[in-house]
Each structure stands twice: as structure tokens, then as C-alpha cells.
Coordinates of C-alpha atoms in Angstrom, one line a residue:
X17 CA 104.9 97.5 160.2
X18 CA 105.4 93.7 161.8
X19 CA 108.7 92.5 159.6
X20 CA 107.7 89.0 158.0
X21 CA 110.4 85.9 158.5
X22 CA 113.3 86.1 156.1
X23 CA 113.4 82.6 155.7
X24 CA 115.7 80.3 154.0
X25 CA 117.4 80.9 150.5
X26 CA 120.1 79.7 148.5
X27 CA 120.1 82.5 145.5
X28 CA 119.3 86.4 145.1
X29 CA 117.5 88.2 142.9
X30 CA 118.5 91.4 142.1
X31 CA 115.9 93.9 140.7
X32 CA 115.3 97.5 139.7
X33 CA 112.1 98.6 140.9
X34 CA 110.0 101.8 139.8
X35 CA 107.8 103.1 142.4
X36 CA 105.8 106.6 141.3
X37 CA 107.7 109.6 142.2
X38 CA 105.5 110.4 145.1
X39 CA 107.3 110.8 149.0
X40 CA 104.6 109.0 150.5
X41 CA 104.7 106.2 147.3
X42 CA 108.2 106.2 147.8
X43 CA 108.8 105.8 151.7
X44 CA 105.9 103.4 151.5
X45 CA 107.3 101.3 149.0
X46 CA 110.9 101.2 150.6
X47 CA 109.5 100.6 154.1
X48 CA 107.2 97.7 152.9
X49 CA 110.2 96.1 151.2
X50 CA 112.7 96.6 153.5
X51 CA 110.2 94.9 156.0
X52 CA 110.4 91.7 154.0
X53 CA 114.0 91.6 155.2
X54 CA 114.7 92.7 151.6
X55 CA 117.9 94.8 150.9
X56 CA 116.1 98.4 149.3
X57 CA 118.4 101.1 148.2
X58 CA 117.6 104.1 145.8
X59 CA 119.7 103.5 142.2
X60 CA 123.3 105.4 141.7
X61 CA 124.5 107.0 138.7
X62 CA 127.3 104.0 137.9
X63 CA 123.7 102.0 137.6
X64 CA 123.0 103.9 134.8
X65 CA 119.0 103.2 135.3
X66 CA 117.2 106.5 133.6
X67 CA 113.6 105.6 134.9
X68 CA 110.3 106.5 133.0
X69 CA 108.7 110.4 133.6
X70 CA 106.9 110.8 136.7
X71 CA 108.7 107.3 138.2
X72 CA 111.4 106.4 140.8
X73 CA 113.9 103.5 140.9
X74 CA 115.3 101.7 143.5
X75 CA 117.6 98.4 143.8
X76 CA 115.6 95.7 145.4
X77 CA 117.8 92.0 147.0
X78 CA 115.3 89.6 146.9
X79 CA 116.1 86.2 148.4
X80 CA 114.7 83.0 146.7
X81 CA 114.7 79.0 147.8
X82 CA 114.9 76.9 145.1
X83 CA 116.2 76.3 141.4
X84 CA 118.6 78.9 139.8
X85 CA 116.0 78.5 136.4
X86 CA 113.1 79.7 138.3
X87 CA 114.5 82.1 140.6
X88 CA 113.9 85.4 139.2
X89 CA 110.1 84.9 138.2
X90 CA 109.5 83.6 141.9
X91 CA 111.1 87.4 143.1
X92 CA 109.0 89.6 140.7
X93 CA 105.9 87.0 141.6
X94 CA 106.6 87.9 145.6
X95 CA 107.0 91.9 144.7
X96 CA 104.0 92.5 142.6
X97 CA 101.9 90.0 144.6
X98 CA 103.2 92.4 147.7
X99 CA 102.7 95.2 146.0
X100 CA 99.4 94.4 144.7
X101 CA 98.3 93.6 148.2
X102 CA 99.3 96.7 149.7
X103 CA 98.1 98.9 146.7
X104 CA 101.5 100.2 146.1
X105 CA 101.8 101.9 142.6
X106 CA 105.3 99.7 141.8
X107 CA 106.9 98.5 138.0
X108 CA 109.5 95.6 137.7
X109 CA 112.0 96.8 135.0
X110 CA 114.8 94.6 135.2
X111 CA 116.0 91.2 136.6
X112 CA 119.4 89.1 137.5
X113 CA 120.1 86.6 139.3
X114 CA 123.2 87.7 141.6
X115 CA 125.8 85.0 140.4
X116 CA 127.5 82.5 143.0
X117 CA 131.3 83.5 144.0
X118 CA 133.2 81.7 141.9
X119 CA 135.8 79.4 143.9
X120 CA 139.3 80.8 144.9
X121 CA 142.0 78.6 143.4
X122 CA 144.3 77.8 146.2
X123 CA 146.9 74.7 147.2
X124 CA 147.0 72.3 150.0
X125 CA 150.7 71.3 150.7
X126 CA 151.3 68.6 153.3
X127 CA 154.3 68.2 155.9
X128 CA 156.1 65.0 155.8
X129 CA 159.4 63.7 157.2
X130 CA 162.3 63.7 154.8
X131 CA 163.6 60.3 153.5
X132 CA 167.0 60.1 155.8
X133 CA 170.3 60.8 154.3
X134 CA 171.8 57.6 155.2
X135 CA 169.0 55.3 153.7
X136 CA 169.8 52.7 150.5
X137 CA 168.7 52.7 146.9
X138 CA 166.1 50.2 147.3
X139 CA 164.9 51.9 151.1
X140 CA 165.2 55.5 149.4
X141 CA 162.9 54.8 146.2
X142 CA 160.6 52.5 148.7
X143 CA 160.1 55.6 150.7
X144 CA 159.2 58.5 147.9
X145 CA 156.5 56.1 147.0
X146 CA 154.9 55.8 150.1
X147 CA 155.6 59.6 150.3
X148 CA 153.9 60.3 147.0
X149 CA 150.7 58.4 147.8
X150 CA 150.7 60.3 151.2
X151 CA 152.4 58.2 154.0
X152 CA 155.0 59.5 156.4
X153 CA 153.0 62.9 157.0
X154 CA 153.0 64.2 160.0
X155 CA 149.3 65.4 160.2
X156 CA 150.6 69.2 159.0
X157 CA 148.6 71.1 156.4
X158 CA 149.1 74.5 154.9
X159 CA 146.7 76.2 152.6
X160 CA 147.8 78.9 150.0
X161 CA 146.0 80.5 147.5
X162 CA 147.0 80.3 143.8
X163 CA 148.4 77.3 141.8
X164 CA 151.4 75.4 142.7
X165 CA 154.8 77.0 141.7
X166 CA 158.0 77.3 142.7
X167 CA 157.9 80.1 144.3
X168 CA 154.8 79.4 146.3
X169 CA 156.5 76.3 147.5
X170 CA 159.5 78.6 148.7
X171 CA 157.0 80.8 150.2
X172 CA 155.0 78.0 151.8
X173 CA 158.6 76.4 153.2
X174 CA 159.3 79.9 155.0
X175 CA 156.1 80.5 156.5
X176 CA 156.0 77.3 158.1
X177 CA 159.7 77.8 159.2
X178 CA 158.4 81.1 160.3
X179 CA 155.2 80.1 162.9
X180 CA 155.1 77.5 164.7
X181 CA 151.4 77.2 166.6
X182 CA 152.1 74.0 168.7
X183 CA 153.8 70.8 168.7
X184 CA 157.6 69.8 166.9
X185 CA 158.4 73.4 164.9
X186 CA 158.7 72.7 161.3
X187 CA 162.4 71.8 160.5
X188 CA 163.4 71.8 156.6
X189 CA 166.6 69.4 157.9
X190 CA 163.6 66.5 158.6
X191 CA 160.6 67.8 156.9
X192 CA 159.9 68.3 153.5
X193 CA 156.2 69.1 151.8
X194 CA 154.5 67.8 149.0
X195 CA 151.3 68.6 147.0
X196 CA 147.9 67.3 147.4
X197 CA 147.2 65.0 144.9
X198 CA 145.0 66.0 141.9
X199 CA 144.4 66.8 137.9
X200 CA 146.6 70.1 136.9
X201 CA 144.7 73.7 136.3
X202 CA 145.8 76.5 134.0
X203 CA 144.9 79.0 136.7
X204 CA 142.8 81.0 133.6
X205 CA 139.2 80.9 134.0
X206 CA 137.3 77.6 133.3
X207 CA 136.3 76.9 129.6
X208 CA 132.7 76.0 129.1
X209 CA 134.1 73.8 125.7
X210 CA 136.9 72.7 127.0
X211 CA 134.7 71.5 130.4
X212 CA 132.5 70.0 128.4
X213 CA 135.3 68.2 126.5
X214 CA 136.9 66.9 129.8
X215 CA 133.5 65.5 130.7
X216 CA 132.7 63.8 127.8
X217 CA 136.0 62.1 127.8
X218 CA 135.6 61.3 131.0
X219 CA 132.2 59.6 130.8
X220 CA 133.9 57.9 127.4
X221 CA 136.7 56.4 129.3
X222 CA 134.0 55.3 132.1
X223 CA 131.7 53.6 129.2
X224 CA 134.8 52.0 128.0
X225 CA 135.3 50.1 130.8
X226 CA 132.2 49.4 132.3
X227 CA 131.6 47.8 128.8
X228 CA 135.3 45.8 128.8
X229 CA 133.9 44.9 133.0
X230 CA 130.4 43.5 131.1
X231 CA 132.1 41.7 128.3
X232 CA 134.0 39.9 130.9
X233 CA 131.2 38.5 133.1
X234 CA 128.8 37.5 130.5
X235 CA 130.7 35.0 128.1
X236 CA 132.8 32.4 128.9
X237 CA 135.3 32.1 126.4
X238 CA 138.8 32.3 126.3
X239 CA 138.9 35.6 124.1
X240 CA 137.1 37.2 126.7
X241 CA 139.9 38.3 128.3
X242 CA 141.3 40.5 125.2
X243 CA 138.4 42.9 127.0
X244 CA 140.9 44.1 129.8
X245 CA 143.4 45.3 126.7
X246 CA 141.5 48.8 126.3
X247 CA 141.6 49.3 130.2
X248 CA 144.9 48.2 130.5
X249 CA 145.9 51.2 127.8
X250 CA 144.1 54.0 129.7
X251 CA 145.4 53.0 132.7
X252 CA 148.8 55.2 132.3
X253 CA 147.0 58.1 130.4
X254 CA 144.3 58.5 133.4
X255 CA 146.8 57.7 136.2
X256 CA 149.0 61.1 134.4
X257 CA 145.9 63.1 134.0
X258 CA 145.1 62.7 137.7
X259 CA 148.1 63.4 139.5
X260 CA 149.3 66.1 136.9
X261 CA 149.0 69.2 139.7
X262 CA 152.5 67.9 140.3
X263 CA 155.7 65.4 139.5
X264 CA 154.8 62.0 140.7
X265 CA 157.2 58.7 140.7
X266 CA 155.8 57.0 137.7
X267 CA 154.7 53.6 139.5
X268 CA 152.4 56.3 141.7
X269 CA 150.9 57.5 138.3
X270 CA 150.7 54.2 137.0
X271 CA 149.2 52.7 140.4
X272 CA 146.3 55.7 140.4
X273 CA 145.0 54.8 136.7
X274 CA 145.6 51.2 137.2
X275 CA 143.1 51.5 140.3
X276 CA 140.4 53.8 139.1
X277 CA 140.2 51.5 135.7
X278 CA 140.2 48.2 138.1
X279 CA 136.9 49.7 139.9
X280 CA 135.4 50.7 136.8
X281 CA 135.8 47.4 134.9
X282 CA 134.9 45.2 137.9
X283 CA 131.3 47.0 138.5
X284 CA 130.7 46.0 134.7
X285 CA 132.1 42.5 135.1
X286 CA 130.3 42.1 138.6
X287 CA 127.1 43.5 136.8
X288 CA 127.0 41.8 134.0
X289 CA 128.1 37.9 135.7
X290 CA 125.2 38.4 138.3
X291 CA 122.2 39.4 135.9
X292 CA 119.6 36.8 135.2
X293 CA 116.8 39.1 134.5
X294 CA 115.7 39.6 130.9
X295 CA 116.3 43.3 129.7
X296 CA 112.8 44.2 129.8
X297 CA 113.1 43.1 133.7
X298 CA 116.0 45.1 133.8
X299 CA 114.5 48.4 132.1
X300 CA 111.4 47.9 134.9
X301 CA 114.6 47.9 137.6
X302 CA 116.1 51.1 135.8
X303 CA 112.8 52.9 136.2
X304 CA 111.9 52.1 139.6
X305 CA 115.9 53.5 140.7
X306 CA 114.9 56.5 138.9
X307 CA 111.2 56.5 140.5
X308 CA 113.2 56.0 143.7
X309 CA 116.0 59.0 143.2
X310 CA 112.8 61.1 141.6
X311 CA 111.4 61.0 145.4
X312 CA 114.2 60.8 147.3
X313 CA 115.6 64.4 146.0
X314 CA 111.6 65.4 145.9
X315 CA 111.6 64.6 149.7
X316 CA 114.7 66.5 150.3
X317 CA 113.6 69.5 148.1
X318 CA 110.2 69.2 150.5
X319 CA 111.8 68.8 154.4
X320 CA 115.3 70.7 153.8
X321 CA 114.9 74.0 155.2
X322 CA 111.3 73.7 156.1
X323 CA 109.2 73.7 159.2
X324 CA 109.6 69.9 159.4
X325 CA 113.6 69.7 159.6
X326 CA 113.3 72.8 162.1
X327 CA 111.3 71.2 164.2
X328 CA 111.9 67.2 163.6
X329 CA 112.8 66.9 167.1
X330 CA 109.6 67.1 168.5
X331 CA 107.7 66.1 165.2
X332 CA 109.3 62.5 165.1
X333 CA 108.5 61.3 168.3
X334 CA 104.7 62.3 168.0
X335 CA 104.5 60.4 164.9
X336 CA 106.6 57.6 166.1
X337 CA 104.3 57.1 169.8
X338 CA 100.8 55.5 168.2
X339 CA 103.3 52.7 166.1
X340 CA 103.2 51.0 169.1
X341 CA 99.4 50.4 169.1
X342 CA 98.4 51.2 165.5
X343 CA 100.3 48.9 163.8
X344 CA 99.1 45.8 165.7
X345 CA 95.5 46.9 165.7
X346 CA 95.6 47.0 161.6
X347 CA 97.5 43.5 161.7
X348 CA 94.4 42.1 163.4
X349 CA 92.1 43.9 161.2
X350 CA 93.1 41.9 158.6
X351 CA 93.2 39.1 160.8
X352 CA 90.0 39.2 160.9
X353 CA 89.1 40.0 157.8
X354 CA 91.1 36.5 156.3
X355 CA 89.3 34.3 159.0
X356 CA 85.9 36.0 160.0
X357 CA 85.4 37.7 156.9
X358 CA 86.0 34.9 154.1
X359 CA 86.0 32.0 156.5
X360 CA 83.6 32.5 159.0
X361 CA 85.6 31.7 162.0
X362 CA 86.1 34.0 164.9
X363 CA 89.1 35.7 164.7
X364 CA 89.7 35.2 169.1
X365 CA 89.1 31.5 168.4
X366 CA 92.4 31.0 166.6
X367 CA 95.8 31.8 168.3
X368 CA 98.6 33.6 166.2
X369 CA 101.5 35.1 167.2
X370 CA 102.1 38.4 168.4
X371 CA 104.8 39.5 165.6
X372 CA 102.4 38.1 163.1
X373 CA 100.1 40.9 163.7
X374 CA 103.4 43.4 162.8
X375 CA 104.2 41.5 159.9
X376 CA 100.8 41.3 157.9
X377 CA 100.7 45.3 159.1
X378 CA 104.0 46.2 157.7
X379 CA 102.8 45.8 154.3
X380 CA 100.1 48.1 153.6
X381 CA 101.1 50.6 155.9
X382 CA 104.8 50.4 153.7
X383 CA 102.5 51.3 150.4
X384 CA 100.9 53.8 152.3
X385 CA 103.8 55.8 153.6
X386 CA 105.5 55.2 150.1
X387 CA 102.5 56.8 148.0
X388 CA 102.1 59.9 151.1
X389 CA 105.8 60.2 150.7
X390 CA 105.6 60.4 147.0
X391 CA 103.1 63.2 147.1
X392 CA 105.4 65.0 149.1
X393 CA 108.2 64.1 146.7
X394 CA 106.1 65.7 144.4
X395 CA 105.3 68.7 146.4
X396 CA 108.7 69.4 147.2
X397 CA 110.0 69.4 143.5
X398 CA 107.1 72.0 143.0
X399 CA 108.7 74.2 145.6
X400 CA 112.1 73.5 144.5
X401 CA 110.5 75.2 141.0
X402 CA 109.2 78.2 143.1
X403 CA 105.4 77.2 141.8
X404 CA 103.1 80.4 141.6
X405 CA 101.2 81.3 144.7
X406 CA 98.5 81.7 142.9
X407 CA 98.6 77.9 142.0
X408 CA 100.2 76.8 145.2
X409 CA 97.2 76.9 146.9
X410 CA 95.1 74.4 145.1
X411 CA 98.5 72.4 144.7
X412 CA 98.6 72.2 148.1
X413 CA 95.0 70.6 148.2
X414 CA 95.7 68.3 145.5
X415 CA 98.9 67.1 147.5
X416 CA 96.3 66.6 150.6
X417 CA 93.5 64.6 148.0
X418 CA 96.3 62.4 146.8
X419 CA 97.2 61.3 149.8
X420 CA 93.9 60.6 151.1
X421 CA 93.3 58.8 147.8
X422 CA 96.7 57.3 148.0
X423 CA 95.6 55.5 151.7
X424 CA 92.3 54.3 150.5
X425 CA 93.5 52.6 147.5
X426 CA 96.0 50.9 150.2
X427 CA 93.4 49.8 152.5
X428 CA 91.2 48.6 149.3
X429 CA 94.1 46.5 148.2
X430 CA 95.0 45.3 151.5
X431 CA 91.4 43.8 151.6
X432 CA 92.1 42.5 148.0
X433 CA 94.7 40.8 148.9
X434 CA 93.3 39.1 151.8
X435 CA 90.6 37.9 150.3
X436 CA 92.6 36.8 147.4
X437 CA 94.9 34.9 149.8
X438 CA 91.7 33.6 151.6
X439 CA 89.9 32.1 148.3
X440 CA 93.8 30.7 147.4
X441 CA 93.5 28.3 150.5
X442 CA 89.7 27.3 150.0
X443 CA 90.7 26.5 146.3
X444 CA 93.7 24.0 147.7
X445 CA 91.0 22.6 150.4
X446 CA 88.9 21.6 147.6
X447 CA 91.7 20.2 145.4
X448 CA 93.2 18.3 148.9
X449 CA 96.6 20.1 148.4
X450 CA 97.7 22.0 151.3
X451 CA 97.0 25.5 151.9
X452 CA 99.1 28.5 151.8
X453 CA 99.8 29.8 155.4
X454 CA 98.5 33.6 155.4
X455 CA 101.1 35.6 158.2
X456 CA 101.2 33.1 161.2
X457 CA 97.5 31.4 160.2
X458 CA 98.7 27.7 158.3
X459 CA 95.4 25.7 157.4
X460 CA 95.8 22.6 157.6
X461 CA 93.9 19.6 155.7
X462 CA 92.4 16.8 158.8
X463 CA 89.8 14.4 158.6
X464 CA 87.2 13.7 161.8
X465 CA 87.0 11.1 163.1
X466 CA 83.8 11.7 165.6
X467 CA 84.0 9.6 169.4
X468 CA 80.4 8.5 169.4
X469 CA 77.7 8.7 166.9
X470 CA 76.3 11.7 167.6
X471 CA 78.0 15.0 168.7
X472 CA 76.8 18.6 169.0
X473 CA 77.9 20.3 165.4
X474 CA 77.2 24.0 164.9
X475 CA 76.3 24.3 161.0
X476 CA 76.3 20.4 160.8
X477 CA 76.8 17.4 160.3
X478 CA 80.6 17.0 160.4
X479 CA 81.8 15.1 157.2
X480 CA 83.8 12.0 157.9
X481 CA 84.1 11.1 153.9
X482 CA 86.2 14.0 153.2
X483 CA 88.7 16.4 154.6
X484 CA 88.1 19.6 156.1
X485 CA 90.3 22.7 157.1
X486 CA 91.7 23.4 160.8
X487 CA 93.1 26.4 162.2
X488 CA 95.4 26.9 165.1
X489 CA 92.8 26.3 167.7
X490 CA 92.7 28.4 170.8
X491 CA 90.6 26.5 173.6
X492 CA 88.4 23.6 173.8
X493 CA 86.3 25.0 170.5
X494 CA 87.4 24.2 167.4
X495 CA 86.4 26.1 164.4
X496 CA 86.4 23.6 161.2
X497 CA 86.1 24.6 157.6
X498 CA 84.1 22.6 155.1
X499 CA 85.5 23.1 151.6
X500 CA 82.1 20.6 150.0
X501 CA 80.3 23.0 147.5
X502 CA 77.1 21.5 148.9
X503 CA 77.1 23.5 151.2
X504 CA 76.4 27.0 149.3
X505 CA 78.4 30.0 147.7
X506 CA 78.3 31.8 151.1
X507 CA 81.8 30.4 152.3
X508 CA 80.6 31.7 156.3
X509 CA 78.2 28.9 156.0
X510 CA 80.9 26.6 155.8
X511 CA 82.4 26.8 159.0
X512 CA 82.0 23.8 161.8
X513 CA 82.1 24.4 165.4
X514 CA 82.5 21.0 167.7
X515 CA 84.0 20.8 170.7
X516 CA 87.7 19.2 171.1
X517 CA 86.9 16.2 173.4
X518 CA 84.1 14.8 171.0
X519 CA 86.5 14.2 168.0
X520 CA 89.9 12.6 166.8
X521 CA 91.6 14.9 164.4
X522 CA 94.0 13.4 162.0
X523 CA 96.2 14.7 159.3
X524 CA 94.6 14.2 155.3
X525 CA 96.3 14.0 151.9
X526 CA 93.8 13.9 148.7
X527 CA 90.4 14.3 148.9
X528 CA 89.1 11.4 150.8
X529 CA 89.5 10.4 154.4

């Protein structure tokens, strides 16, 4: 039996499996599990599991990728799926999801040098502040488990004056150590209520003065500034609350809440002075961040963990080699399309810059790549949910039909727009305004002024009476554009073709030369 790839996870599943009380069902069973890379052992009596007549039970480790919510049903969806492939007589009677270790309390205490005996007042109090906030250290950190106490501290003090694994020994005549920063625990086990409570507080105070911040930036009057009143009143609160883990100078308390209140009430002030958009504008905004954070962690869900980010290194530069000579080729495409297409000039008988042809590219191919990486997105939040195998499949081919879909539509609104941009310019032409340029091509209104009577005209005659568009010409030919309706509803037909020593071209306002 070929063990399969254990894979990536991030939970386990924990299930009691009963096989039929057969040897052969029994070894079968464990060897076929145990082959997944699955841990398989047969039930004990402080399991308490009494299984059915004529059954065995074992304790199957299943691990899972993906949310916590849909963890279990993907394990007993991989066992009986197994189990159905391999014929294996096997009943699912229980299932838990093997909770996380919860995190060891512990305390971080800092060295720093001692304020000196012979220092002033004003030097001494100067120098516990800067000590409080964390200056003076002397880059020495000790970690203890358990909350800070007296005794700890004496404890922490003694093994440091104990070991000394390079540099100056610790030396409680200079050195002295102080507590990382932070909000004060009970050491009991955390509260659901009472978390919940800190939160919504939290987000309260945060609402506060993001509001106080907006009410500041968008009037102008005078009473405006009775809106930094509620942040100046939280400010000593907040500052206590975070550095209660231990006694802080009260300027350093009052300095921390001052701060975190300042940031909170500037992003509202800084939001609100600098909007200009209406709120439906803004409610559009709000949904494209969240269509934005909705792929983002969909892409992430998708390529963490995955074939991709194991093999990115060799992936990346594959797709990044044709760039180089796809993304021009699609920039003259539509090149093309704009002048040869709607306008009936050659594309090789205007000159446009080289960038250009990246620039008009970077567009669709932008949309593309956004709508194949929202498919993804999608896909990845699908396997982040630990979808059904049995759907997964056709999921898999509706990912691979969207995206096809997904570039079409690009490349069929690509050529919309061109030819939108196209029919924009003939429209000016016949109105005698200038043009829109179109990615490097600038039409430009010019009347002719012919250097004998007759000259060779391809699609002629050349109109004197009226102006006419020119593009960047590239040789002796120019290619002329005719915006007369005379001249039919096919706008190909309208194109000129003289050559450059038989006429005078001169700029044209209005619609007569």
C-alpha cells in the first residue's frame, strides 16, 4: 500500500471509527488509514466508547486545511469517501475538533541601566520616563512564565545575576529591569462576556473619536473644536488601561492614551477634510475595498500551502518570460483595430511609439488578470470551506469556464472601447473640434492645400473646402481621413492616400478651410 501525501493542515479532527469486528476488516481498515498518514489507534477503556454488537472502534487523527466551522464534515467526507472506495465496511460515530493550545501566560522583563545615585531631581524624574517608555535598555531580555509579581521579579533578578551567556554580566548595582509594557491580566482563564465587553468598549472608544476626528474636518466653525473634549477625557482612562501590567510614571500613562486618541481622531479629521465624493460615491468605494479584501484573502486561502507557493520559484518566471512579447503584440492589435479597423488606414503607415503599444495593452490585460484572479479568489474561499469532493470537481470546471468567459468579455470590451474611442474622434472631425488622442495616435484637423491641379488621390478627390484628419505619418504616404458624410456609412471608404510632395498641409479650426 503506496502512502498518499500528508499534506498541509492547520486543524485535527479527531474521530471514533467502527470498522466490523472481522481481523481482516480490522487490519484492513487500520492499514488503509494509517497509510493516509492518519494517526489510527484501537479505543481505551478511559474512552469510554462501548461500540455496537458485532463492531470495532478505533481513534482516527484526521488532519484538515481550512476553516475551523467546516473542519469536521471535510474529515468524515475524506473517511467514508476512502472507505467507500476501498469497500471497507466502516461507521463514523463521533466527531471533535482537537482544540488549539491555549497560550501560556508568561512575562517579558527588560534590562536597563539604573538611574545613577548622584543624578538631580529634575535629571532623576527625566530619566524614569525615558526608562518607562523603554530607553536606556541595554538590549537584555528575559522571558518568565506566569504574571508579573513580586516574587517573579525577585526570581527573574537572581537568575540573571545567576548566568551570564555573554557580554557585561548583569550587575543589580547598575541594572535594574522593568516590565514590557501592556493592559493587566487576572491570570484566570479568559471570559467570553467579559472579552466581549472589552471589545465592544474598545470599538466604542475607537467610534468616539473617529467621529470627534470627522466633526473636525468637515465644518468650519469655531465650535468645532469642542469635538476634541471627548478625546481629550479618554485620553487618561485608555493611557491607565494600557500600561496597567505594571506601575507607570503618570505623564507615561497619560502620554500612551494621549497618543493612541491623537491617531484615532486625526484619521477621522483627515477623512472627513479630504472627501468630496457624495456618500453614494463613497458607499461604491466601501464596496469595491471589500470586493478588493474579499479576493485578496480568497487568493491567499487559494496559493498558501498549495502547489503554486511550493513551487512559485519556477512557476513565476514561466509566466513572467512571454510579457515581453505578448503584451506589445496585443497593444498593436488594437492599434490596428483603431486605425485599420474604423479608419481605414494601415496600421504600418502611422508611427507610434514603442511604450504606446505597453500602455493601450496594460489595460485589458489588467481586467483580465483581475477577473482570472477573482475566480481564483473564489476558488480559494471554496477550499478554505473544505467544499465536497463530490462538488469540487465540477467547481473546478466552473472556475476554468469563468475564466475563459472572464477573458473574452475583456477582449470584447477592449474592441468596444476602441471603436468607441474611434467613432469619438470622427464625431469631433465632423464638428471641426479637435480629436481625442487614442494611446500615442493624436488626430489632428489640416486642410490641403494641393501643389498643382491634379494629383494622384487613392479614394479621391482630395477636399480643399473642408478639413480632413491626419495621422502621424510614417514615410512619403500619407493616409488622410475625410470626415464629409458624402462619402458613405462605411467609414474605410473615407480614407485618402496622396503622396507628401504633392500637397501643403496646414493646421484647421472650424469646419471650413
Amino acid at each position: 500500500m503506496t502512502p498518499e501525501a500528508l499534506g498541509p493542515f492547520n486543524r485535527r479532527v479527531r474521530l471514533v471509527v467502527e470498522v466490523r469486528d472481522d481481523q481482516d476488516e480490522r487490519e484492513l481498515a487500520g492499514g488503509l488509514f494509517e497509510a493516509q498518514g492518519w494517526g489510527v489507534r484501537p479505543v481505551r477503556d478511559s474512552d469510554a466508547v462501548t461500540p455496537d454488537d458485532g463492531y470495532a472502534a478505533f481513534i482516527v487523527e484526521i488532519p484538515v486545511h481550512g476553516s475551523r466551522w467546516t473542519a469536521r464534515g471535510a474529515a468524515v467526507e475524506r473517511l467514508t469517501s476512502l472507505a467507500d472506495r476501498r469497500k471497507v465496511d466502516v461507521w463514523v460515530r463521533e466527531t471533535k475538533l482537537v482544540p488549539r493550545k491555549s497560550a501560556t501566560p508568561h512575562t517579558t522583563y527588560h534590562v536597563h541601566h539604573k538611574v545613577p545615585e548622584g543624578a538631580g531631581p529634575v535629571l532623576r524624574r527625566l530619566a524614569e520616563q525615558w526608562i518607562a517608555v523603554g530607553g536606556w535598555d541595554v538590549r537584555h531580555t528575559l522571558h518568565l512564565r506566569g504574571e508579573p509579581a513580586d516574587d517573579q521579579r525577585e526570581r527573574a533578578l537572581a537568575e540573571l545575576e545567576a548566568r551570564n551567556i555573554g557580554g557585561r554580566p548583569f550587575d543589580r548595582e547598575v541594572h535594574d529591569v522593568r516590565v514590557a509594557m501592556g493592559p493587566a491580566s487576572n491570570g484566570t482563564p479568559a471570559d467570553p462576556r467579559r472579552q466581549a465587553l472589552t471589545a465592544a468598549v474598545m470599538i466604542a472608544v475607537a467610534l468616539v473619536c473617529l467621529a470627534c476626528g470627522a466633526v473636525l474636518g468637515a465644518f468650519a466653525t469655531p465650535w468645532r473644536w469642542a469635538a476634541l473634549l471627548p478625546p481629550a477625557g479618554l485620553a487618561w482612562p485608555v493611557g491607565a488601561w494600557l500600561t496597567s501590567n505594571a506601575p507607570r510614571p503618570w505623564p507615561v500613562r497619560l502620554g500612551c492614551g494621549a497618543v493612541f486618541m491623537a491617531a484615532l481622531t486625526c484619521g477621522g479629521y483627515f477623512w472627513a477634510s479630504s472627501q468630496e465624493a457624495s456618500p453614494s460615491q463613497q458607499f461604491n468605494w466601501l464596496l469595491v475595498t471589500l470586493g478588493i479584501g474579499f479576493v485578496a484573502f480568497g487568493l491567499w486561502y487559494a496559493l498558501s500551502a498549495s502547489w503554486f507557493s511550493r513551487n512559485v520559484q519556477w512557476f513565476l518566471p514561466v509566466l513572467a518570460a512571454p510579457l515581453p512579447f505578448v503584451v506589445p503584440w496585443v497593444g498593436a492589435f488594437l492599434h490596428a483595430v483603431y486605425l485599420e479597423d474604423m479608419f481605414g488606414i494601415p496600421a504600418d503607415a502611422v508611427h507610434v511609439g514603442f511604450f504606446w503599444q505597453y500602455a493601450v495593452a496594460l489595460k485589458p490585460l489588467a481586467v483580465a488578470v483581475a477577473c482570472v484572479l477573482t475566480a481564483v479568489a473564489v476558488g480559494g474561499w471554496a477550499r478554505h470551506f473544505n467544499v465536497a469532493p463530490s462538488v469540487s470537481g465540477f467547481f473546478r470546471l466552473m472556475l476554468v469556464l469563468a475564466g475563459l468567459v472572464a477573458v473574452l468579455t475583456t477582449v470584447t470590451l477592449s474592441l468596444d472601447t476602441t471603436e468607441k474611442a474611434a467613432e469619438r474622434a470622427m464625431n469631433a472631425a465632423s464638428e471641426g473640434r479637435r480629436p481625442p488622442a487614442y494611446y500615442g495616435l493624436q488626430p489632428e484637423l489640416v486642410c490641403i492645400h494641393p501643389l498643382t491641379k491634379q494629383i494622384p488621390v487613392i479614394n479621391g478627390p482630395a477636399p480643399t473646402t473642408h478639413p480632413v484628419l491626419s495621422f502621424q505619418p510614417n514615410g512619403d504616404t500619407l493616409w488622410l481621413w475625410d470626415p464629409s458624410r458624402s462619402r458613405g456609412k462605411d467609414t474605410t471608404r473615407h480614407a485618402l492616400r496622396v503622396r507628401a510632395e504633392d500637397v501643403i498641409l496646414s493646421p484647421a479650426q472650424g469646419t471650413r478651410c
